Amino acid sequence: MSLGQLISIASMLIVIKLTTTCMDMNDYGRYGLLITLGSMSSLITHIGINSGIPRIYSLSCSESKNNEGLKASGKVLLDSFKLLLGLLLVLVMLTGFGISIDTHYYFVIVFSWITTTNLIINDVHNIVRKRALVVASLLFDAIFKSSILYVVFHYYSASVDAVFMALASSAFLTISFNVFLLYRFHDLKFKSLISDKHVQHYRKKIYRYSWPLGVIGFVAWFQIYCDRWIIDYFLGASVVAKFNVMYQIGFTPASLAIGLMSGIFSPLIYQSKDQKDLV
């Protein structure tokens, strides 16, 4: 179990305490339902892309192309930004055709992209063994998230809009900090990411390795979160709120155990050189 994982869990518990204390249960239930949509991209990224990046970087190191493997991870970051613009454009076009889109979905998409991008950047820090940067990123995220939520609840309101404003603001500050760390501690010049053939080669390998795991991530997301929507349909948002709190707190011991096992076995998996047939 790493210090970064402990910080993430502590941050989650602080957010639960703030939101459940300050928000109406119906609003908290609506927030819980919307955040499940954002969790889809996080799970797909965590299980898929965050497995592919270290594996392909390990492969590039074995082929003496460390820098190209690192740049391929940067290319994945650019791809995620293109996806964000594409999704926002689709929503704007749907609105233009007269289809009403809840503004919460814009918050969800932007928040999901920022969270996903932070996961990828932390993976870049990890593959070059700069784990102190991951801890710094997660610590800043926990501080930003908790303090902004507290200020918004205290001086503005404890509504669904307020929560998403606070979370999006804290995530934006975290990603700005992460981008600074990328430029300061990694040799990632994004102008060179587009034309380098070796970068494109390793980028394709990342996606080839990651997409089956990404499908597993989507299935896991559906399995974990579909029950909230069923509960909302039959029992209402206030019951979803109670279920969400109990689930998150109850899952904490399991999350600690999973993090411990992942920390033990991940290096053995990703540094194994007999897996080249997988990519």
Coordinates of C-alpha atoms in Angstrom, one line a residue:
M1 CA 0.0 0.0 0.0
S2 CA 1.6 3.3 -1.2
L3 CA 1.4 6.6 0.5
G4 CA -0.5 8.0 -2.6
Q5 CA -3.2 5.4 -2.2
L6 CA -3.6 6.2 1.4
I7 CA -3.9 9.9 0.5
S8 CA -6.6 9.1 -2.1
I9 CA -8.7 7.1 0.4
A10 CA -8.3 9.8 3.1
S11 CA -9.4 12.4 0.5
M12 CA -12.5 10.3 -0.4
L13 CA -13.5 10.0 3.2
I14 CA -13.1 13.8 3.8
V15 CA -15.3 14.5 0.7
I16 CA -18.0 12.1 2.0
K17 CA -18.0 13.8 5.4
L18 CA -18.3 17.3 3.8
T19 CA -21.0 16.4 1.3
T20 CA -23.1 14.3 3.6
T21 CA -22.9 16.9 6.4
C22 CA -23.8 19.9 4.2
M23 CA -26.0 18.6 1.4
D24 CA -29.7 17.5 1.4
M25 CA -30.0 13.8 1.0
N26 CA -31.9 14.1 -2.3
D27 CA -29.2 16.4 -3.7
Y28 CA -26.5 14.1 -2.5
G29 CA -28.3 11.2 -4.2
R30 CA -28.5 13.1 -7.5
Y31 CA -24.8 14.0 -7.2
G32 CA -24.0 10.3 -6.5
L33 CA -25.9 9.2 -9.6
L34 CA -24.1 11.8 -11.8
I35 CA -20.7 11.0 -10.5
T36 CA -21.2 7.4 -11.5
L37 CA -21.1 8.5 -15.1
G38 CA -17.8 10.2 -14.5
S39 CA -16.5 7.0 -12.9
M40 CA -16.9 5.2 -16.2
S41 CA -13.9 6.9 -17.8
S42 CA -11.8 6.6 -14.6
L43 CA -12.3 2.8 -14.4
I44 CA -11.7 2.3 -18.1
T45 CA -8.5 4.4 -17.8
H46 CA -7.4 2.8 -14.5
I47 CA -7.8 -0.8 -15.7
G48 CA -7.0 -0.2 -19.4
I49 CA -4.7 2.7 -20.2
N50 CA -2.9 2.6 -16.8
S51 CA -2.0 -1.0 -17.5
G52 CA -0.9 -0.3 -21.1
I53 CA 1.4 2.6 -20.4
P54 CA 3.8 0.9 -18.0
R55 CA 3.8 -2.3 -20.0
I56 CA 4.7 -0.6 -23.3
Y57 CA 7.2 1.7 -21.6
S58 CA 8.9 -1.4 -20.2
L59 CA 9.0 -2.8 -23.8
S60 CA 10.4 0.4 -25.2
C61 CA 13.2 0.3 -22.5
S62 CA 14.0 -3.3 -23.5
E63 CA 14.4 -1.9 -27.1
S64 CA 16.6 1.0 -25.9
K65 CA 13.9 3.5 -26.9
N66 CA 13.0 4.9 -23.5
N67 CA 12.3 8.4 -24.7
E68 CA 10.0 7.2 -27.5
G69 CA 8.0 5.1 -25.0
L70 CA 7.6 8.1 -22.7
K71 CA 6.5 10.4 -25.5
A72 CA 3.9 7.8 -26.5
S73 CA 2.3 8.3 -23.1
G74 CA 2.3 12.0 -23.8
K75 CA 0.6 11.3 -27.1
V76 CA -2.2 9.5 -25.2
L77 CA -2.7 12.6 -23.2
L78 CA -3.2 14.6 -26.4
D79 CA -5.7 12.0 -27.6
S80 CA -7.7 12.4 -24.4
F81 CA -7.9 16.1 -25.0
K82 CA -9.2 15.5 -28.5
L83 CA -11.8 13.2 -27.1
L84 CA -12.9 15.9 -24.6
L85 CA -13.4 18.4 -27.4
G86 CA -15.3 15.9 -29.5
L87 CA -17.7 15.1 -26.7
L88 CA -18.3 18.8 -25.9
L89 CA -18.9 19.4 -29.6
V90 CA -21.5 16.6 -29.8
L91 CA -23.4 18.1 -26.8
V92 CA -23.3 21.6 -28.4
M93 CA -24.6 20.2 -31.7
L94 CA -27.4 18.3 -29.9
T95 CA -28.4 21.6 -28.2
G96 CA -28.3 23.3 -31.5
F97 CA -30.8 20.7 -32.9
G98 CA -33.2 21.6 -30.1
I99 CA -32.4 18.7 -27.8
S100 CA -32.3 19.8 -24.2
I101 CA -29.1 18.8 -22.4
D102 CA -28.8 19.1 -18.6
T103 CA -25.8 21.4 -17.8
H104 CA -24.7 18.8 -15.2
Y105 CA -23.6 16.6 -18.1
Y106 CA -21.1 19.3 -19.2
F107 CA -19.7 19.3 -15.7
V108 CA -19.5 15.5 -15.7
I109 CA -17.6 15.3 -19.0
V110 CA -15.1 18.0 -18.1
F111 CA -14.6 16.6 -14.6
S112 CA -14.2 13.0 -16.0
W113 CA -11.6 14.2 -18.5
I114 CA -9.6 16.1 -15.9
T115 CA -9.7 13.1 -13.5
T116 CA -8.7 10.7 -16.3
T117 CA -5.9 13.0 -17.5
N118 CA -4.6 13.2 -13.9
L119 CA -4.6 9.3 -13.8
I120 CA -2.5 9.2 -17.0
I121 CA -0.1 11.8 -15.8
N122 CA 0.5 10.0 -12.6
D123 CA 1.1 6.9 -14.6
V124 CA 3.8 8.8 -16.5
H125 CA 5.4 9.8 -13.2
N126 CA 5.2 6.1 -12.0
I127 CA 6.9 4.6 -15.1
V128 CA 10.0 6.7 -14.7
R129 CA 10.1 5.9 -10.9
K130 CA 9.2 9.5 -9.8
R131 CA 6.7 8.3 -7.2
A132 CA 7.3 11.4 -5.1
L133 CA 5.6 13.4 -7.8
V134 CA 2.5 11.1 -7.7
V135 CA 2.3 11.6 -3.9
A136 CA 2.7 15.4 -4.4
S137 CA 0.0 15.4 -7.0
L138 CA -2.5 13.3 -4.9
L139 CA -1.7 15.4 -1.8
F140 CA -2.3 18.7 -3.6
D141 CA -5.6 17.2 -5.1
A142 CA -6.8 16.2 -1.6
I143 CA -6.0 19.7 -0.2
F144 CA -7.6 21.6 -3.2
K145 CA -10.7 19.3 -3.1
S146 CA -11.3 19.5 0.6
S147 CA -10.6 23.3 1.0
I148 CA -12.6 24.4 -2.1
L149 CA -15.6 22.2 -1.1
Y150 CA -15.5 23.7 2.4
V151 CA -15.3 27.3 1.1
V152 CA -18.1 26.7 -1.5
F153 CA -20.4 25.0 1.0
H154 CA -19.8 27.7 3.6
Y155 CA -20.0 30.8 1.4
Y156 CA -22.1 29.7 -1.6
S157 CA -24.5 26.8 -1.2
A158 CA -24.6 23.0 -0.7
S159 CA -26.2 22.1 -4.0
V160 CA -25.3 19.6 -6.8
D161 CA -24.1 22.6 -9.0
A162 CA -21.9 23.8 -6.1
V163 CA -20.3 20.3 -5.7
F164 CA -19.4 20.0 -9.3
M165 CA -18.1 23.6 -9.4
A166 CA -15.8 22.8 -6.5
L167 CA -14.7 19.4 -7.8
A168 CA -14.0 20.8 -11.3
S169 CA -12.1 23.7 -9.9
S170 CA -9.9 21.5 -7.6
A171 CA -9.3 19.0 -10.5
F172 CA -8.3 21.9 -12.8
L173 CA -5.8 23.2 -10.2
T174 CA -4.5 19.6 -9.8
I175 CA -4.1 19.1 -13.5
S176 CA -2.3 22.5 -13.9
F177 CA 0.1 21.4 -11.1
N178 CA 0.6 18.0 -12.9
V179 CA 1.3 19.7 -16.3
F180 CA 3.9 21.8 -14.5
L181 CA 5.5 18.6 -13.1
L182 CA 5.5 17.1 -16.6
Y183 CA 7.4 20.1 -18.1
R184 CA 9.7 20.4 -15.1
F185 CA 10.7 16.8 -14.5
H186 CA 10.1 14.9 -17.8
D187 CA 11.5 15.4 -21.3
L188 CA 8.1 15.8 -23.0
K189 CA 8.1 18.4 -25.7
F190 CA 4.6 18.1 -27.2
K191 CA 5.6 19.4 -30.6
S192 CA 7.7 16.3 -31.2
L193 CA 4.8 14.0 -30.3
I194 CA 3.0 14.4 -33.6
S195 CA 5.6 13.6 -36.2
D196 CA 7.9 11.0 -34.6
K197 CA 7.2 7.5 -36.2
H198 CA 8.5 5.6 -33.1
V199 CA 6.1 7.6 -30.9
Q200 CA 3.2 6.6 -33.1
H201 CA 4.4 3.0 -33.1
Y202 CA 4.4 2.8 -29.3
R203 CA 1.2 4.7 -29.0
K204 CA -0.6 2.1 -31.1
K205 CA 0.9 -0.6 -28.9
I206 CA -0.5 1.1 -25.8
Y207 CA -4.0 1.0 -27.3
R208 CA -3.6 -2.6 -28.6
Y209 CA -2.6 -3.7 -25.1
S210 CA -5.1 -1.6 -23.3
W211 CA -8.4 -2.0 -25.1
P212 CA -9.3 -5.5 -23.9
L213 CA -8.6 -4.3 -20.3
G214 CA -10.6 -1.2 -21.0
V215 CA -13.6 -3.4 -22.0
I216 CA -13.2 -5.2 -18.6
G217 CA -13.1 -1.7 -17.0
F218 CA -16.4 -0.8 -18.6
V219 CA -18.0 -4.1 -17.5
A220 CA -16.7 -3.5 -14.0
W221 CA -18.2 0.0 -14.0
F222 CA -21.6 -1.4 -15.0
Q223 CA -21.4 -4.1 -12.4
I224 CA -20.4 -1.7 -9.6
Y225 CA -22.7 1.2 -10.4
C226 CA -25.9 -0.1 -12.1
D227 CA -27.5 -0.9 -8.7
R228 CA -27.6 2.9 -7.9
W229 CA -29.7 3.6 -10.9
I230 CA -32.0 0.7 -10.1
I231 CA -32.4 1.9 -6.5
D232 CA -33.1 5.4 -7.8
Y233 CA -35.8 4.1 -10.1
F234 CA -37.7 2.2 -7.4
L235 CA -36.8 4.0 -4.1
G236 CA -35.6 7.5 -5.0
A237 CA -32.5 9.6 -4.7
S238 CA -32.4 9.8 -0.9
V239 CA -32.0 6.0 -0.6
V240 CA -29.3 6.2 -3.3
A241 CA -27.5 8.7 -1.0
K242 CA -27.5 6.4 2.0
F243 CA -26.5 3.4 -0.1
N244 CA -23.7 5.4 -1.7
V245 CA -22.2 6.4 1.7
M246 CA -22.4 2.9 3.1
Y247 CA -20.9 1.4 0.0
Q248 CA -17.9 3.8 -0.2
I249 CA -17.1 3.5 3.5
G250 CA -17.6 -0.3 3.5
F251 CA -15.4 -0.7 0.4
T252 CA -12.4 1.1 2.0
P253 CA -10.9 -2.0 3.7
A254 CA -11.2 -3.9 0.4
S255 CA -9.6 -1.0 -1.5
L256 CA -6.7 -1.0 1.0
A257 CA -6.2 -4.8 0.4
I258 CA -6.4 -4.4 -3.4
G259 CA -3.9 -1.6 -3.3
L260 CA -1.5 -3.7 -1.2
M261 CA -1.7 -6.6 -3.6
S262 CA -1.4 -4.4 -6.6
G263 CA 1.7 -2.8 -5.2
I264 CA 3.3 -6.3 -4.7
F265 CA 2.4 -7.9 -8.1
S266 CA 2.3 -5.0 -10.6
P267 CA 6.1 -4.7 -10.9
L268 CA 6.3 -8.4 -11.5
I269 CA 3.7 -8.2 -14.3
Y270 CA 4.9 -5.1 -16.1
Q271 CA 8.6 -5.9 -16.0
S272 CA 8.2 -9.5 -17.2
K273 CA 9.9 -9.8 -20.6
D274 CA 8.1 -13.0 -21.6
Q275 CA 4.9 -11.1 -22.4
K276 CA 6.0 -9.5 -25.7
D277 CA 3.5 -11.6 -27.5
L278 CA 0.8 -9.6 -25.8
V279 CA 1.8 -6.5 -27.6

